Structures are given as C-alpha cells and as structure tokens.
Tab-separated table of C-alpha atoms in Angstrom:
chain	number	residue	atom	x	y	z
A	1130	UNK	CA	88.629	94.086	67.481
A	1131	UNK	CA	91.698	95.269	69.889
A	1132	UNK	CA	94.739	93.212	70.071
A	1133	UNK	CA	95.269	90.599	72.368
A	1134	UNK	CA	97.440	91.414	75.162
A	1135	UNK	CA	99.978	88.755	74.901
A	1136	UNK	CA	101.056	87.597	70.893
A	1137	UNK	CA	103.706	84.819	70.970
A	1138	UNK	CA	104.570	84.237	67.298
A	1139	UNK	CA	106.658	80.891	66.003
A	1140	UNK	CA	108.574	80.741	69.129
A	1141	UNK	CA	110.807	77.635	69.357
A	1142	UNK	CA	113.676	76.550	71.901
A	1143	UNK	CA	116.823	74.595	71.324
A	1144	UNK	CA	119.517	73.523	73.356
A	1145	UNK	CA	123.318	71.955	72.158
A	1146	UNK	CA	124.474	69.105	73.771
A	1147	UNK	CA	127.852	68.251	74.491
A	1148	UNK	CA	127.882	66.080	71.860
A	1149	UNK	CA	127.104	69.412	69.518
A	1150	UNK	CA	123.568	67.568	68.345
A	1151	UNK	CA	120.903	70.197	68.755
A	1152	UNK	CA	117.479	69.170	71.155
A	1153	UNK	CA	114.728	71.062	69.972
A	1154	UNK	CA	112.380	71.113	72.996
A	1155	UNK	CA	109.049	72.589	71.318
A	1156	UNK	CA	108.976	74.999	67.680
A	1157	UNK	CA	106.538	76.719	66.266
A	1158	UNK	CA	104.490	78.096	68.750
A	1159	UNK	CA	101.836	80.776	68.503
A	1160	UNK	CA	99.014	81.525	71.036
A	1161	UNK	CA	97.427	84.834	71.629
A	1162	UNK	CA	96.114	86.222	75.544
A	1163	UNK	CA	93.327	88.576	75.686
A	1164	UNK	CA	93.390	91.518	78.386
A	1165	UNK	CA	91.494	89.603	81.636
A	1166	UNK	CA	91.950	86.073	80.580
A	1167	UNK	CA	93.167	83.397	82.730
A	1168	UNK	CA	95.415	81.040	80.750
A	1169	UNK	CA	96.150	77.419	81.631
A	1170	UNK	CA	98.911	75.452	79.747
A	1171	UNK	CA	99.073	71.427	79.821
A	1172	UNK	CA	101.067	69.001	79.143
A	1173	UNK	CA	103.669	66.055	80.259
A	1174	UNK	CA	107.143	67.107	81.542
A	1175	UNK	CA	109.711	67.531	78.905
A	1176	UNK	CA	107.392	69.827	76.676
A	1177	UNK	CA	108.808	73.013	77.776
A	1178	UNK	CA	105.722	74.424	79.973
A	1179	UNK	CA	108.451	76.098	81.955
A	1180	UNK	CA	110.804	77.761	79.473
A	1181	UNK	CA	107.715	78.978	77.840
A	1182	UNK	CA	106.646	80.995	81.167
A	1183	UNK	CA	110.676	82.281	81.414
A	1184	UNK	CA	110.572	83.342	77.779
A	1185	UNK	CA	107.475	84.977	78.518
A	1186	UNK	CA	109.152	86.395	81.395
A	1187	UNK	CA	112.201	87.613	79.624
A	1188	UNK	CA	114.165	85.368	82.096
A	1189	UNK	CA	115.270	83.397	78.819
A	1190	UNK	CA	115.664	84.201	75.086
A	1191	UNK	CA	113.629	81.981	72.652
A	1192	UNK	CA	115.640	80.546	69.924
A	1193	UNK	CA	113.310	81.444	67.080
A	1194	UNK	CA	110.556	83.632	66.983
A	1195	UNK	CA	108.977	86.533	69.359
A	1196	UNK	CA	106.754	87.387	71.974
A	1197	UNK	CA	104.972	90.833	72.001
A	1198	UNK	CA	103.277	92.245	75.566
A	1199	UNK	CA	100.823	95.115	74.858
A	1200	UNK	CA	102.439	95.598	71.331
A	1201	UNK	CA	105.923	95.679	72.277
A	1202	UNK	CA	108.929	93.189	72.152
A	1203	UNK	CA	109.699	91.111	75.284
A	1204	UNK	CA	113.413	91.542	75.858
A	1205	UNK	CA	114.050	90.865	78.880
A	1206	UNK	CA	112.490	91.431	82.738
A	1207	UNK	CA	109.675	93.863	83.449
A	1208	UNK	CA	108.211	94.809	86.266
A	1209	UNK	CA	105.071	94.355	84.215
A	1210	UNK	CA	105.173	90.938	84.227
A	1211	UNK	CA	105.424	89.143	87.952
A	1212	UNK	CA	106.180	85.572	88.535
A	1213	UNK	CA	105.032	83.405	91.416
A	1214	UNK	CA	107.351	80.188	91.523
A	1215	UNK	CA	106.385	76.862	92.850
A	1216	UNK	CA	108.781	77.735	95.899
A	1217	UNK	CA	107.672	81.206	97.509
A	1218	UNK	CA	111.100	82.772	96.822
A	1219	UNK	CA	110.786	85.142	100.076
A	1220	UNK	CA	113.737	87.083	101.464
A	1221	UNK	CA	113.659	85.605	105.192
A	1222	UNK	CA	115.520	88.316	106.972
A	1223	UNK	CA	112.091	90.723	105.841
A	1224	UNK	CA	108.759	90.381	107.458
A	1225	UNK	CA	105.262	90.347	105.341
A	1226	UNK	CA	105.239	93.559	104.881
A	1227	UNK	CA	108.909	94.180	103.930
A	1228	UNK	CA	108.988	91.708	101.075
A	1229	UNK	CA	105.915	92.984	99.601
A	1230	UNK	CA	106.922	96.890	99.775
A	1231	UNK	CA	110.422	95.793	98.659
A	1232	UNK	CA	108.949	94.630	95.149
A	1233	UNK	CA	106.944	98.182	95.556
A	1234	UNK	CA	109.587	100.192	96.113
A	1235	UNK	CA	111.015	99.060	92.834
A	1236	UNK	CA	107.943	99.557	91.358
A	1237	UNK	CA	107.467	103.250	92.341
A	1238	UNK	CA	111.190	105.067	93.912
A	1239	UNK	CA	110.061	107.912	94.254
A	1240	UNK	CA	107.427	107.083	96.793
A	1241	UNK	CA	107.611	107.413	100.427
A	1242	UNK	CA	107.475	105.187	103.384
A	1243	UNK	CA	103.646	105.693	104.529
A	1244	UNK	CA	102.041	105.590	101.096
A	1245	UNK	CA	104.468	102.359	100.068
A	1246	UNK	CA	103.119	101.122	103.745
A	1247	UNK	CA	99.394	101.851	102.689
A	1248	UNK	CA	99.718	100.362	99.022
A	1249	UNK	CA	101.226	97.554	100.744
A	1250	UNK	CA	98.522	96.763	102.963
A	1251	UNK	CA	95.335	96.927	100.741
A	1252	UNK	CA	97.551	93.894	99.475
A	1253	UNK	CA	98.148	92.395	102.472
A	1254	UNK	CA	94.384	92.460	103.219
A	1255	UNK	CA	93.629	91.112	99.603
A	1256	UNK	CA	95.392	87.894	100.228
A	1257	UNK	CA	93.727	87.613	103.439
A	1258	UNK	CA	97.326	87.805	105.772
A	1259	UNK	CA	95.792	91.178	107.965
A	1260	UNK	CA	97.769	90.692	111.460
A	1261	UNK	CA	100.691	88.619	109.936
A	1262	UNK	CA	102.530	92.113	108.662
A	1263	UNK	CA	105.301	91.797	110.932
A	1264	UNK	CA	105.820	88.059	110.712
A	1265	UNK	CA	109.084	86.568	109.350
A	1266	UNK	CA	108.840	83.955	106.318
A	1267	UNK	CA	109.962	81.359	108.880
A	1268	UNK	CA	107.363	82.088	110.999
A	1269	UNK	CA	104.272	81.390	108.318
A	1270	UNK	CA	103.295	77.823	106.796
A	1271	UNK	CA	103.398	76.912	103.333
A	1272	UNK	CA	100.517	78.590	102.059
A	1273	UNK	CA	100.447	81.660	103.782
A	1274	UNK	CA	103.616	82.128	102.167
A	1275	UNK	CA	102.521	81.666	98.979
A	1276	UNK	CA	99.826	84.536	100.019
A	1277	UNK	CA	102.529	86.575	100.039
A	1278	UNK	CA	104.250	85.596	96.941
A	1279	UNK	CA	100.824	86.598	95.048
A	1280	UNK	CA	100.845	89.663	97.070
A	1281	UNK	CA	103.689	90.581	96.230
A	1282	UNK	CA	103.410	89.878	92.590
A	1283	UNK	CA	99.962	91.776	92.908
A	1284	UNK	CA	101.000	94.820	94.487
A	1285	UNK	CA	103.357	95.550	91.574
A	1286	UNK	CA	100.232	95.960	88.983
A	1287	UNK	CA	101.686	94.039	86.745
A	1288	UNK	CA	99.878	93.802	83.180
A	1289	UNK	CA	100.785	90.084	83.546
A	1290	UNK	CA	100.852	87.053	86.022
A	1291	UNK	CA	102.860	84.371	85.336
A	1292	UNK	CA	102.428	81.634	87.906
A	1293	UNK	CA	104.301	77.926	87.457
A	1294	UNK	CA	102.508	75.365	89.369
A	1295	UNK	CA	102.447	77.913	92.512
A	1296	UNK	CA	100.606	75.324	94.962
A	1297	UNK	CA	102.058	71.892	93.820
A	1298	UNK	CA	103.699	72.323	96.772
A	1299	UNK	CA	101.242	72.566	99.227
A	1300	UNK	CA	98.526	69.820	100.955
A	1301	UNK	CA	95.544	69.316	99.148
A	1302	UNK	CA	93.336	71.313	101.798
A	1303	UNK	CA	95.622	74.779	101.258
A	1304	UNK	CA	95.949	74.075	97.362
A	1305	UNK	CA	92.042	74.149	97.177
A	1306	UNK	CA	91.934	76.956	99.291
A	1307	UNK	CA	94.457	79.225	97.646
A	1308	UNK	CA	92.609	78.209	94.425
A	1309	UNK	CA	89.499	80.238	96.076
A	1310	UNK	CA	91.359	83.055	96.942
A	1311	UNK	CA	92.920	83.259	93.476
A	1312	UNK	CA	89.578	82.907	91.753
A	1313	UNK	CA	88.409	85.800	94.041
A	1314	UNK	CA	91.589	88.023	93.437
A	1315	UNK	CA	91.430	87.932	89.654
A	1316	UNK	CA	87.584	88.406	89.175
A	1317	UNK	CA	88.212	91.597	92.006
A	1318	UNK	CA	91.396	92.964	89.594
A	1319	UNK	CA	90.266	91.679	86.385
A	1320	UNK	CA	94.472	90.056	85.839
A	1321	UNK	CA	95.454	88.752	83.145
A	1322	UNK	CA	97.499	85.069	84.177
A	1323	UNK	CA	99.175	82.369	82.486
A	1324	UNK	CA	99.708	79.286	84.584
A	1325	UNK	CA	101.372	75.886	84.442
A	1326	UNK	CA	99.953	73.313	85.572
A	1327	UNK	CA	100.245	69.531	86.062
A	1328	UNK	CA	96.432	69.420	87.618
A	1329	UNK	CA	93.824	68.813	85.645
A	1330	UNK	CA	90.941	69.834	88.009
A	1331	UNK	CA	92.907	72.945	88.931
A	1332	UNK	CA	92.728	74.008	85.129
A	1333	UNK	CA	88.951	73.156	84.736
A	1334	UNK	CA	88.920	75.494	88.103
A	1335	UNK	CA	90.946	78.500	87.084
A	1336	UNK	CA	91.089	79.273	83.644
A	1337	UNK	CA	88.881	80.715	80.516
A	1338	UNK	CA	90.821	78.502	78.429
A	1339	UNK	CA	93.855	75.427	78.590
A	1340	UNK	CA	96.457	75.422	75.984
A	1341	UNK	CA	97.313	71.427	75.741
A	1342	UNK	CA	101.388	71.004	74.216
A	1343	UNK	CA	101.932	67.485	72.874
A	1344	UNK	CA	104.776	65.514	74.252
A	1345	UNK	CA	108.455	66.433	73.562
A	1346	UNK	CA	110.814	66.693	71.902
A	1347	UNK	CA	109.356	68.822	69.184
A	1348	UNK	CA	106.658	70.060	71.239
A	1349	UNK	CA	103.891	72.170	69.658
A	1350	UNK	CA	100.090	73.584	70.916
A	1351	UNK	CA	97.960	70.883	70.041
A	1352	UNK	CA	94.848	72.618	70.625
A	1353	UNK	CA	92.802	75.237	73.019
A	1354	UNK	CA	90.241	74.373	75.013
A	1355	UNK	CA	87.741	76.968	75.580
A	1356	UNK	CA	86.342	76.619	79.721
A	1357	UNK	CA	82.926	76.574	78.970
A	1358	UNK	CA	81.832	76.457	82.540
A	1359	UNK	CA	80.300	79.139	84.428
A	1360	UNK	CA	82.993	81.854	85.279
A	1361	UNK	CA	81.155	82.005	89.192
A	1362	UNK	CA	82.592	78.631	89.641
A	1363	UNK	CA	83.431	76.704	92.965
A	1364	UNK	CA	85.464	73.651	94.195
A	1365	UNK	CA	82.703	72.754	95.966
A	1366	UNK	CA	79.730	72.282	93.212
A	1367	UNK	CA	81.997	72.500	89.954
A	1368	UNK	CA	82.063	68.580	89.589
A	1369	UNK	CA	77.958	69.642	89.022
A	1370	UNK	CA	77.925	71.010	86.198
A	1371	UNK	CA	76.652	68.996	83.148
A	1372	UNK	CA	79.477	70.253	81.060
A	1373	UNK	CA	82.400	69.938	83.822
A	1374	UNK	CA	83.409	66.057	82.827
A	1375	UNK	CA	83.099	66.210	79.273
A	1376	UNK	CA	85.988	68.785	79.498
A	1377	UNK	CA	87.881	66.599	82.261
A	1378	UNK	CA	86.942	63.525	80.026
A	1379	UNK	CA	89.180	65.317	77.302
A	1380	UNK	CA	91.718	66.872	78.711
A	1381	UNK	CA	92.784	63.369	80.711
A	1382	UNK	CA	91.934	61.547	77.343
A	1383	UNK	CA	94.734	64.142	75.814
A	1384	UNK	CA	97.208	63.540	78.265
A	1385	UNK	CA	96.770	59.752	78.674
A	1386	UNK	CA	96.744	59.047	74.739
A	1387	UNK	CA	96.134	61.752	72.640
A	1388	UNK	CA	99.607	64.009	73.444
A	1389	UNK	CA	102.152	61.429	72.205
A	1390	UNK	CA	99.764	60.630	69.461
A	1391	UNK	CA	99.579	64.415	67.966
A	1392	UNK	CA	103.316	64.593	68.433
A	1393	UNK	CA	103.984	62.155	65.898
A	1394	UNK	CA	101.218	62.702	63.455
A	1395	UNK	CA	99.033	66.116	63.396
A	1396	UNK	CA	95.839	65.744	61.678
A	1397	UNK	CA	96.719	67.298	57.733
A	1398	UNK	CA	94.957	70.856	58.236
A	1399	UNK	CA	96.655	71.358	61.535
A	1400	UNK	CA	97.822	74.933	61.533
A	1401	UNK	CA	100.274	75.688	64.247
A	1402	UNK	CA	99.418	80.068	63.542
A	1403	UNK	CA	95.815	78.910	64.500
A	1404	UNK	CA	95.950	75.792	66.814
A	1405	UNK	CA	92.117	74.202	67.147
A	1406	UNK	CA	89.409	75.695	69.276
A	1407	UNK	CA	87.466	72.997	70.716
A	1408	UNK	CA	84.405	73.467	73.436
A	1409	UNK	CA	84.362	69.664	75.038
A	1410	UNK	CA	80.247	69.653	76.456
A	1411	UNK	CA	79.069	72.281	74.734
A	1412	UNK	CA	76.805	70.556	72.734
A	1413	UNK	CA	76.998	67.386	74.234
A	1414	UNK	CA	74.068	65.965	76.710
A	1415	UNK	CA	75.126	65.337	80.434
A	1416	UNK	CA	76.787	62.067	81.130
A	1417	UNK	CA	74.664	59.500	82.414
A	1418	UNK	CA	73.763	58.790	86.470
A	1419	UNK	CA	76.285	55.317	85.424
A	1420	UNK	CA	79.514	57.239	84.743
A	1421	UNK	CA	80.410	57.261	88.403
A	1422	UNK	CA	82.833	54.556	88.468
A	1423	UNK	CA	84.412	55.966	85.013
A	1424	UNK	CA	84.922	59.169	87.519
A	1425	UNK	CA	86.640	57.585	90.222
A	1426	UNK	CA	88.864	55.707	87.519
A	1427	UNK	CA	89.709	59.000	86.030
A	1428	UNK	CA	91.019	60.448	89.287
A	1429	UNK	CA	93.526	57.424	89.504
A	1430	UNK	CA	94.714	58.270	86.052
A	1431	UNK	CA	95.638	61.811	86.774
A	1432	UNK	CA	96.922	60.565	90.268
A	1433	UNK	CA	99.697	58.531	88.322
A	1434	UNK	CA	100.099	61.397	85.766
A	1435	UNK	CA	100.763	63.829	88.548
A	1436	UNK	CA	103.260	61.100	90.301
C-alpha cells in the first residue's frame, strides 16, 4: 500500500502567557490524508482547527512533532499547498484575471503572458466566472469572489487544498451553491482538501471522512468518521439517504455532549497514533417515518452551535 499523502505525526501546540504558564491548545495529534481525499475537521472553537490548517500550511511551526507532504518535511510555505481563507484575500487594484495569473506567475516565471492568460482561463471557466475576467474585486459579490479565491488556489496545482471555513461568510443560498461547484471541481481534478468547518451538513456534504477534535485545552482527534454516503451526492436529495442522519445523529451527538466528555476521560484503549474509525449507518436500519421532529430539533442544535 502507497503512503498517504499527508502524515501529521504527534503534533502539539503551546503558547506562554504573560504570566510564563504554558496553554497547551491540542498534543498529540496524528492523522494520515490519502492522495484524492476530501478531509473535514470538527470541533468547538478553542480546539485549534485553525493552527492545525497554518501548521499544515507552514504559516506556523508546531511545538512538538511533524508533518510530512508527499514524504517530505513541511517547513514552511509551498506553493504546493494553497489556502482559501474565510475572507477572499483578493488584491483589489487587479481584476479576475490578474489575481489569478499573479499566483501563476509565481507558480511558473518563466512563462509568458498568453500561455499564463490561457492557463488562467481554463480556471476562470472552472469556477464558472467566464465574462467577469476584467472585473475588479469590488465589483463582484461575496461569492463570486470566493470563485476566485478557489481559482486561484486551483490554478496553482497545488498537491494540497487547505480551505478554513471558506463560505461561513456567505448567505445560505451562495454557501449551498459554492458547495456544488466545489463538489464538481474536486471529482473533475481528483484534489486532495482539508477543510474546517463549523457546519455539520456541509461536512456530511463534502468530505470522504470528518476528523472530530474534543474540546480544548488539551485538544486531541477523538475519532474519524468514515462518509459512508454515496460520493455522487447532492444538497438537494442527500437528507435521502438511509444512512445520511445516522452520521448527522453522531456527529451533533459529538459536539453537543460527547467532545467535552472525551476531553476529560478517553475510553482506556484510546490510541491517539490510531484514533477510532467509526462508520455511523452502516449497519444500522433507516430511521423510522417518526424521527421528523427529532430532525427539525437537531437543526436548532447546530443553529446555536454555529451562533
């Protein structure tokens, strides 16, 4: 078997306080990424969703242990790994086009204008922006600036994505619509993402599996769930399938209860080098026509969560 694309190994993160007591945010982390996969990680603010993405990055250093990309050492910024923010970080003084062939140019010096232009437009077309190449940042709305933001992470090639919450930002109609067009983008390019996110339907959504972090200080992986939905999923009919509420069922279960729980007292065999693998559904029968109101109960909870 060939090795997975991402390794992070122990990884931990501490900060000193003025006071000189040391704040251990989350220790003894491990998760592996296969080549392909699409990576959700949950969990409550204050676990350290975010400095996980920047160590991953190389925007940060961890404090103990390592993170490998493709077998080698992250240490520091690569153009092979692109981040998407939750703000679209656009230079405003560049059009479309100009932000995206900016990243490109950086990418590839040594080529010239018309094949930077053409690289840049079979991403401009991805995304779904053809016609809004010469248009200023201040001239797009929220999501179509995000389209460029992915673009321009895209057009890069990058070996990894690393998106943090990249439509909490936006209305509910664009979120679910960007969600589409990233579904479409990665089964098209076969990326390999890791994403933070607060939303629990948005994970069911997106990924092949959701790394769940138990509340900090302290925080650790508390376990993997595998997405054992069909990967051809849709907004529209993915609250259908039998399995698709025995995950949310788990994962809102987790982050009502079960995170602060596991934070003070992991079952005995827990092994953080091999964090569980559980398959919520898989072999459990459909819920019952009566769960309905249980549903629209849930939706509050993760309503508050979010808020």
């Amino acid at each position: 078997m060939s090795d997975p694309l991402i390794r992070i190994e122990g990884i931990a993160k501490r900060f000193t306080g003025r006071d000189g007591a040391v704040a251990t945010v989350f220790e003894n982390v491990h998760l592996a990424v296969e080549q392909g996969e699409f990576v959700c990680l949950i969990g409550h603010s204050g676990c350290g969703k975010t400095t996980i993405l920047n160590v991953l990055a190389g925007l940060e250093p961890a404090s103990d242990g390592y993170v490998f990309v493709g077998g080698r050492e992250i240490r520091g910024p690569s153009l092979d790994r692109a981040v998407i923010f939750q703000s679209h970080a656009l230079m405003p003084w560049l059009s479309v086009a100009g932000n995206i062939a900016f990243a490109v140019t950086s990418r590839w010096p040594e080529w010239d204008r018309t094949r930077v232009r053409e690289h840049c437009q079979k991403y401009i077309d991805l995304v779904n922006l053809t016609g809004a190449e010469r248009k200023r940042p201040a001239e797009l709305s929220g999501g179509m600036k995000q389209r460029v933001g992915i673009a321009r992470a895209l057009a890069i090639q990058p070996r990894m994505l690393l998106m943090d919450e990249p439509f909490s930002a936006l209305d509910a109609l664009t979120r679910g619509l960007l969600q589409e067009e990233v579904l479409r983008i990665c089964a098209e390019t076969k990326q390999t993402v890791f994403m933070i996110t607060h939303d629990v339907d948005e994970a069911i959504l997106l990924a092949d599996k959701i790394v769940l972090m138990t509340n900090g200080p302290h925080a650790r992986i508390a376990e993997i769930v595998a997405n054992t939905l069909p990967r051809n999923r849709s907004r529209h009919t993915i609250h259908k399938e039998p399995r698709y509420y025995p995950i949310r069922n788990h994962l809102v279960d987790f982050l009502v209860s079960r995170s602060k729980q596991l934070n003070q007292d992991m079952p005995a065999d827990y092994d953080p080098k091999s964090p569980p693998l559980v398959t919520p559904g898989l072999d459990e029968p459909p819920p019952a026509a009566s769960a309905g109101p249980t549903r629209r109960a849930e939706k509050a909870v993760v309503v508050n969560l979010r808020h």
